[in-house]
Amino acid sequence: MKTFQYAKDLGSLKQALAEAQEIKNDRFKYQHLGKNKTLMMVFFNNSLRTRLSTQKAAMNLGMNVIVLDVNAGAWKLETERGVIMDGDKSEHLLEAIPVMGCYCDLIGVRSFAGLSDRDYDYAETVINQFVKYSGRPVFAMESATVHPLQAFADLITISEHTPDWGKDGHRPKVVLSWAPHCRALPQAVPNSFAEWMNAADVDLVVTHPEGYELDPLFVGNARVEYDQMKALEGADFVYAKNWSCPGVTRPADYGKILSKDMSWTIDAAHMAVTNNGKFMHCLPVRRGLIVTDDVIESPNSLVIPEAANREISATVVIKRMLESLS
């Protein structure tokens, strides 16, 4: 596996889940793969779970790890072509990337959407330059439009809490629900969550106010329901997440906040209509906006197991990439 951005990059998700369970049973089983190999983690944006879990995963596999914070201690990097570099950016990504490739065997990149130019963001301009110019296998630690390590961890978590999945045709009902937020956020997490749930063949419902329609590339065949309470009825899992306007039906509003309707905040009344549903969120979460304290602190909250499974999803991905080097 030379790149990792989408569910299809892993191939069979059933096999990937089995591999995740194998690694969870013995996290250090494949240490030999990473001996004398180096992972470079490049962060254009802040991180907690992604940084810690991915570094731990690489260490589980016996790797050396270099962490580069582009905005703290490194030269400011220009990402656009054809510019006159007379501002505060001293180095171009086109020189920096192959230099990074000289010092490592794998590269993980975290770079958020700018939320001002949809075409630029959805072309995955930054991470695709790493793929093209680094000469190394590259995986997304969240990019402008996707967060596959999170979505894979979410899938692992759901599978662990659905013991009868596939028996007599049973498919868990999973609801991805928009929730209000004080800032404009990217669509990477909901995009990947919808994509991976479609690939895993769950009963997926996406609910949000009008204007927040996700790109069809990711939402696929999921049912879109604008009535949140109706969408939540009988849900086995409720994944709450804010995202800004994706610009699908309203291109001029891409990246904007269209609503702050607090009636969409997941509270006990929302969870009461589910099938004793489990609450999920990628973290960090704004309590009182996305979810109430009683819901996120309830026994049905899976936010900590989700975060723990980030180590597992990253270990599977890095293992696959190390195997591709041999």
CSV table of C-alpha atoms in Angstrom, one decimal:
chain,number,residue,atom,x,y,z
A,1,MET,CA,0.0,0.0,0.0
A,2,LYS,CA,1.7,3.2,-1.2
A,3,THR,CA,-1.0,5.7,-0.3
A,4,PHE,CA,-3.8,5.8,2.3
A,5,GLN,CA,-6.6,8.3,2.0
A,6,TYR,CA,-9.8,6.3,1.3
A,7,ALA,CA,-11.5,3.1,2.4
A,8,LYS,CA,-10.7,1.4,-0.9
A,9,ASP,CA,-7.0,1.7,-0.2
A,10,LEU,CA,-7.3,-1.0,2.5
A,11,GLY,CA,-9.1,-3.4,0.2
A,12,SER,CA,-11.3,-5.8,2.1
A,13,LEU,CA,-12.6,-4.1,5.2
A,14,LYS,CA,-13.5,-7.5,6.7
A,15,GLN,CA,-9.9,-8.5,6.4
A,16,ALA,CA,-8.7,-5.2,7.8
A,17,LEU,CA,-11.0,-5.5,10.8
A,18,ALA,CA,-9.6,-9.0,11.4
A,19,GLU,CA,-6.1,-7.6,11.2
A,20,ALA,CA,-7.1,-4.9,13.7
A,21,GLN,CA,-8.2,-7.5,16.2
A,22,GLU,CA,-5.0,-9.4,15.7
A,23,ILE,CA,-3.0,-6.3,16.4
A,24,LYS,CA,-5.1,-5.4,19.4
A,25,ASN,CA,-4.4,-8.9,20.8
A,26,ASP,CA,-0.6,-8.3,20.3
A,27,ARG,CA,0.4,-4.7,19.5
A,28,PHE,CA,4.1,-5.6,19.2
A,29,LYS,CA,3.8,-8.7,17.0
A,30,TYR,CA,5.2,-7.0,13.9
A,31,GLN,CA,8.0,-5.0,15.4
A,32,HIS,CA,10.5,-6.5,13.0
A,33,LEU,CA,8.8,-4.7,10.1
A,34,GLY,CA,9.8,-1.3,11.4
A,35,LYS,CA,13.4,-2.1,12.5
A,36,ASN,CA,15.7,0.7,11.2
A,37,LYS,CA,12.8,2.4,9.4
A,38,THR,CA,11.7,6.0,10.0
A,39,LEU,CA,8.3,7.6,9.9
A,40,MET,CA,8.1,11.3,9.4
A,41,MET,CA,4.9,12.9,10.7
A,42,VAL,CA,4.3,16.3,9.1
A,43,PHE,CA,1.7,18.6,10.9
A,44,PHE,CA,0.4,21.7,9.3
A,45,ASN,CA,-2.3,21.8,12.0
A,46,ASN,CA,-2.8,21.0,15.6
A,47,SER,CA,-3.3,17.5,16.9
A,48,LEU,CA,-3.7,15.4,20.0
A,49,ARG,CA,-5.1,12.0,19.3
A,50,THR,CA,-3.6,11.8,15.8
A,51,ARG,CA,-0.2,12.7,17.0
A,52,LEU,CA,-0.1,10.4,20.0
A,53,SER,CA,-1.8,7.4,18.4
A,54,THR,CA,0.2,7.5,15.2
A,55,GLN,CA,3.5,7.9,17.0
A,56,LYS,CA,2.5,5.1,19.4
A,57,ALA,CA,1.5,2.9,16.4
A,58,ALA,CA,4.9,3.5,14.7
A,59,MET,CA,6.7,2.7,17.9
A,60,ASN,CA,4.7,-0.5,18.3
A,61,LEU,CA,6.0,-1.5,14.9
A,62,GLY,CA,9.7,-0.8,15.9
A,63,MET,CA,10.0,2.4,13.9
A,64,ASN,CA,12.0,5.6,14.6
A,65,VAL,CA,9.7,8.7,14.5
A,66,ILE,CA,10.4,12.3,13.4
A,67,VAL,CA,7.7,14.8,14.1
A,68,LEU,CA,7.7,18.1,12.2
A,69,ASP,CA,5.4,20.9,13.2
A,70,VAL,CA,5.5,23.1,10.1
A,71,ASN,CA,4.2,26.2,11.9
A,72,ALA,CA,6.5,25.8,15.0
A,73,GLY,CA,10.2,25.8,14.4
A,74,ALA,CA,10.3,25.2,10.7
A,75,TRP,CA,10.5,27.6,7.8
A,76,LYS,CA,7.1,28.8,6.7
A,77,LEU,CA,6.2,26.8,3.5
A,78,GLU,CA,4.6,28.1,0.3
A,79,THR,CA,2.2,25.7,-1.2
A,80,GLU,CA,1.1,27.6,-4.3
A,81,ARG,CA,2.8,27.4,-7.7
A,82,GLY,CA,3.8,30.4,-9.8
A,83,VAL,CA,4.0,32.8,-6.9
A,84,ILE,CA,6.7,35.5,-6.2
A,85,MET,CA,7.9,34.5,-2.8
A,86,ASP,CA,8.4,38.0,-1.3
A,87,GLY,CA,6.3,37.4,1.8
A,88,ASP,CA,6.9,35.6,5.0
A,89,LYS,CA,7.2,32.1,3.4
A,90,SER,CA,10.9,31.2,3.0
A,91,GLU,CA,10.7,27.8,1.4
A,92,HIS,CA,8.5,26.1,-1.2
A,93,LEU,CA,6.8,22.8,-0.6
A,94,LEU,CA,8.2,21.5,-3.9
A,95,GLU,CA,11.8,21.7,-2.4
A,96,ALA,CA,10.8,20.8,1.1
A,97,ILE,CA,8.9,17.6,0.3
A,98,PRO,CA,11.8,15.7,-1.5
A,99,VAL,CA,14.1,16.9,1.3
A,100,MET,CA,11.8,15.3,3.8
A,101,GLY,CA,11.7,12.1,1.7
A,102,CYS,CA,15.5,11.9,2.1
A,103,TYR,CA,15.2,11.4,5.8
A,104,CYS,CA,12.5,8.8,6.2
A,105,ASP,CA,10.8,5.7,4.8
A,106,LEU,CA,7.1,6.7,5.3
A,107,ILE,CA,5.4,10.1,5.6
A,108,GLY,CA,2.1,10.9,7.4
A,109,VAL,CA,0.6,14.4,6.6
A,110,ARG,CA,-2.0,16.4,8.4
A,111,SER,CA,-3.3,19.5,6.6
A,112,PHE,CA,-6.8,20.9,7.0
A,113,ALA,CA,-9.0,22.6,4.5
A,114,GLY,CA,-8.7,26.3,4.0
A,115,LEU,CA,-12.5,26.6,3.6
A,116,SER,CA,-12.2,29.5,1.2
A,117,ASP,CA,-11.5,27.7,-2.2
A,118,ARG,CA,-13.5,24.5,-2.6
A,119,ASP,CA,-11.7,23.5,-5.8
A,120,TYR,CA,-8.3,23.8,-4.1
A,121,ASP,CA,-9.4,21.9,-1.0
A,122,TYR,CA,-11.2,19.1,-2.8
A,123,ALA,CA,-8.3,18.6,-5.2
A,124,GLU,CA,-6.3,17.7,-2.1
A,125,THR,CA,-3.5,20.0,-3.3
A,126,VAL,CA,-1.2,19.7,-0.3
A,127,ILE,CA,-1.2,15.9,0.3
A,128,ASN,CA,-1.1,15.1,-3.4
A,129,GLN,CA,2.1,17.1,-3.7
A,130,PHE,CA,3.6,14.8,-1.0
A,131,VAL,CA,2.4,11.7,-2.9
A,132,LYS,CA,3.9,13.1,-6.2
A,133,TYR,CA,7.3,14.5,-5.0
A,134,SER,CA,8.3,12.7,-1.8
A,135,GLY,CA,9.2,9.3,-3.3
A,136,ARG,CA,7.8,7.7,-0.2
A,137,PRO,CA,4.5,6.0,0.8
A,138,VAL,CA,2.2,8.7,2.1
A,139,PHE,CA,-0.9,8.5,4.4
A,140,ALA,CA,-3.4,11.1,5.5
A,141,MET,CA,-3.4,12.0,9.2
A,142,GLU,CA,-6.4,14.2,8.1
A,143,SER,CA,-6.4,16.1,4.9
A,144,ALA,CA,-8.6,18.8,3.4
A,145,THR,CA,-11.4,16.4,2.7
A,146,VAL,CA,-10.8,13.1,4.5
A,147,HIS,CA,-9.7,11.7,7.9
A,148,PRO,CA,-9.3,7.9,7.1
A,149,LEU,CA,-7.5,6.9,10.3
A,150,GLN,CA,-10.4,8.3,12.3
A,151,ALA,CA,-13.0,6.6,10.1
A,152,PHE,CA,-11.2,3.3,10.3
A,153,ALA,CA,-11.1,3.6,14.2
A,154,ASP,CA,-14.8,4.4,14.2
A,155,LEU,CA,-15.5,1.2,12.1
A,156,ILE,CA,-13.4,-0.9,14.5
A,157,THR,CA,-15.4,0.5,17.4
A,158,ILE,CA,-18.8,-0.1,15.8
A,159,SER,CA,-17.8,-3.7,14.9
A,160,GLU,CA,-16.7,-4.3,18.5
A,161,HIS,CA,-20.1,-3.2,19.7
A,162,THR,CA,-22.2,-5.1,17.1
A,163,PRO,CA,-21.7,-8.8,17.9
A,164,ASP,CA,-24.6,-9.9,15.7
A,165,TRP,CA,-23.5,-7.9,12.6
A,166,GLY,CA,-24.2,-10.0,9.5
A,167,LYS,CA,-26.2,-12.7,11.4
A,168,ASP,CA,-29.5,-13.2,9.6
A,169,GLY,CA,-28.8,-10.1,7.5
A,170,HIS,CA,-28.5,-7.8,10.5
A,171,ARG,CA,-27.1,-4.4,9.7
A,172,PRO,CA,-26.6,-1.8,12.5
A,173,LYS,CA,-28.4,1.5,11.9
A,174,VAL,CA,-25.8,4.3,12.1
A,175,VAL,CA,-26.8,8.0,12.1
A,176,LEU,CA,-24.4,10.7,11.2
A,177,SER,CA,-25.9,13.9,12.7
A,178,TRP,CA,-24.8,17.5,12.1
A,179,ALA,CA,-24.6,19.5,15.4
A,180,PRO,CA,-24.0,23.2,16.0
A,181,HIS,CA,-20.6,24.8,16.6
A,182,CYS,CA,-19.1,28.2,17.1
A,183,ARG,CA,-16.5,27.9,14.4
A,184,ALA,CA,-16.5,26.8,10.7
A,185,LEU,CA,-15.1,23.3,10.6
A,186,PRO,CA,-14.0,21.2,7.6
A,187,GLN,CA,-16.0,18.2,6.2
A,188,ALA,CA,-13.1,15.7,6.5
A,189,VAL,CA,-14.5,13.7,9.4
A,190,PRO,CA,-18.1,13.4,8.2
A,191,ASN,CA,-16.9,12.8,4.6
A,192,SER,CA,-14.7,9.8,5.7
A,193,PHE,CA,-17.2,8.5,8.2
A,194,ALA,CA,-19.9,8.4,5.5
A,195,GLU,CA,-17.6,6.9,3.0
A,196,TRP,CA,-16.4,4.1,5.4
A,197,MET,CA,-19.9,3.3,6.6
A,198,ASN,CA,-21.1,2.9,3.0
A,199,ALA,CA,-18.1,0.6,2.3
A,200,ALA,CA,-18.9,-1.4,5.4
A,201,ASP,CA,-22.6,-1.8,4.4
A,202,VAL,CA,-24.3,-0.4,7.5
A,203,ASP,CA,-27.8,1.2,7.4
A,204,LEU,CA,-26.5,4.7,7.2
A,205,VAL,CA,-28.6,7.8,7.6
A,206,VAL,CA,-27.1,11.3,7.4
A,207,THR,CA,-29.1,14.2,9.0
A,208,HIS,CA,-28.4,17.9,8.8
A,209,PRO,CA,-30.1,21.2,8.1
A,210,GLU,CA,-30.6,22.2,4.4
A,211,GLY,CA,-27.5,23.5,2.9
A,212,TYR,CA,-25.1,21.1,4.6
A,213,GLU,CA,-25.3,18.4,2.0
A,214,LEU,CA,-22.1,16.4,1.8
A,215,ASP,CA,-20.4,15.7,-1.5
A,216,PRO,CA,-22.1,12.7,-3.2
A,217,LEU,CA,-18.6,11.1,-3.6
A,218,PHE,CA,-18.7,10.4,0.1
A,219,VAL,CA,-22.4,10.3,1.1
A,220,GLY,CA,-23.0,7.7,-1.6
A,221,ASN,CA,-26.3,5.8,-1.2
A,222,ALA,CA,-26.9,6.9,2.4
A,223,ARG,CA,-30.4,8.2,3.2
A,224,VAL,CA,-30.4,11.9,3.8
A,225,GLU,CA,-33.0,13.0,6.3
A,226,TYR,CA,-33.6,16.7,7.2
A,227,ASP,CA,-35.7,15.8,10.3
A,228,GLN,CA,-33.2,14.9,12.9
A,229,MET,CA,-35.5,13.2,15.3
A,230,LYS,CA,-36.9,11.1,12.6
A,231,ALA,CA,-33.4,10.1,11.5
A,232,LEU,CA,-32.5,9.1,15.0
A,233,GLU,CA,-35.4,6.7,15.5
A,234,GLY,CA,-34.1,3.2,16.2
A,235,ALA,CA,-30.5,4.1,15.7
A,236,ASP,CA,-27.9,1.8,17.1
A,237,PHE,CA,-25.1,4.4,16.8
A,238,VAL,CA,-25.3,8.2,16.8
A,239,TYR,CA,-22.2,10.0,15.4
A,240,ALA,CA,-22.5,13.7,16.1
A,241,LYS,CA,-20.2,16.1,14.2
A,242,ASN,CA,-20.3,19.7,13.0
A,243,TRP,CA,-19.2,20.7,9.6
A,244,SER,CA,-19.4,23.9,7.6
A,245,CYS,CA,-21.3,24.3,4.3
A,246,PRO,CA,-19.7,21.8,1.8
A,247,GLY,CA,-20.8,24.0,-1.1
A,248,VAL,CA,-22.6,21.2,-3.0
A,249,THR,CA,-26.0,22.8,-3.3
A,250,ARG,CA,-24.8,26.3,-2.3
A,251,PRO,CA,-21.3,26.8,-3.9
A,252,ALA,CA,-21.1,30.5,-2.8
A,253,ASP,CA,-21.5,29.5,0.8
A,254,TYR,CA,-18.6,26.9,0.9
A,255,GLY,CA,-17.0,26.9,4.3
A,256,LYS,CA,-19.6,29.1,5.9
A,257,ILE,CA,-21.7,28.6,9.0
A,258,LEU,CA,-25.3,28.5,7.8
A,259,SER,CA,-26.9,27.6,11.1
A,260,LYS,CA,-26.3,27.5,14.9
A,261,ASP,CA,-29.6,25.9,15.7
A,262,MET,CA,-29.1,24.5,19.2
A,263,SER,CA,-32.1,22.1,18.8
A,264,TRP,CA,-29.6,19.9,16.9
A,265,THR,CA,-27.4,19.4,20.0
A,266,ILE,CA,-27.5,15.8,21.0
A,267,ASP,CA,-29.2,15.5,24.4
A,268,ALA,CA,-31.1,12.8,26.4
A,269,ALA,CA,-34.3,13.5,24.4
A,270,HIS,CA,-32.5,12.8,21.1
A,271,MET,CA,-31.0,9.6,22.5
A,272,ALA,CA,-34.3,8.5,23.9
A,273,VAL,CA,-35.7,7.7,20.4
A,274,THR,CA,-32.7,5.5,19.5
A,275,ASN,CA,-32.4,1.7,20.0
A,276,ASN,CA,-30.4,2.3,23.2
A,277,GLY,CA,-28.0,3.9,20.9
A,278,LYS,CA,-24.3,4.4,21.5
A,279,PHE,CA,-22.9,8.0,21.2
A,280,MET,CA,-19.9,8.6,19.1
A,281,HIS,CA,-17.7,11.6,18.3
A,282,CYS,CA,-14.1,12.0,17.1
A,283,LEU,CA,-13.0,14.5,19.7
A,284,PRO,CA,-12.2,17.2,20.7
A,285,VAL,CA,-15.9,18.0,21.4
A,286,ARG,CA,-17.5,21.2,22.5
A,287,ARG,CA,-19.8,20.2,25.3
A,288,GLY,CA,-23.1,22.0,25.3
A,289,LEU,CA,-22.9,22.6,21.6
A,290,ILE,CA,-22.3,19.2,20.0
A,291,VAL,CA,-23.5,17.1,23.0
A,292,THR,CA,-24.7,17.5,26.5
A,293,ASP,CA,-22.7,16.4,29.5
A,294,ASP,CA,-25.1,13.6,30.5
A,295,VAL,CA,-24.9,12.0,27.1
A,296,ILE,CA,-21.2,12.1,26.6
A,297,GLU,CA,-20.7,10.9,30.2
A,298,SER,CA,-23.2,8.1,29.9
A,299,PRO,CA,-22.4,4.4,29.8
A,300,ASN,CA,-23.5,4.5,26.1
A,301,SER,CA,-20.7,7.0,25.2
A,302,LEU,CA,-18.0,5.4,23.1
A,303,VAL,CA,-15.7,8.5,22.6
A,304,ILE,CA,-12.9,7.0,24.7
A,305,PRO,CA,-12.9,3.6,23.0
A,306,GLU,CA,-13.0,5.4,19.7
A,307,ALA,CA,-9.9,7.4,20.6
A,308,ALA,CA,-8.1,4.2,21.9
A,309,ASN,CA,-8.8,2.5,18.6
A,310,ARG,CA,-6.9,5.3,16.8
A,311,GLU,CA,-3.7,3.5,17.8
A,312,ILE,CA,-5.0,0.3,16.3
A,313,SER,CA,-6.2,1.8,13.0
A,314,ALA,CA,-2.8,3.6,12.6
A,315,THR,CA,-0.9,0.4,13.4
A,316,VAL,CA,-2.7,-1.6,10.6
A,317,VAL,CA,-2.1,1.2,8.1
A,318,ILE,CA,1.6,1.7,8.9
A,319,LYS,CA,2.1,-2.1,9.0
A,320,ARG,CA,0.6,-2.4,5.5
A,321,MET,CA,2.9,0.4,4.2
A,322,LEU,CA,5.9,-1.2,5.8
A,323,GLU,CA,5.0,-4.5,4.1
A,324,SER,CA,4.9,-2.7,0.7
A,325,LEU,CA,8.6,-1.6,1.2
A,326,SER,CA,9.8,-5.2,1.2
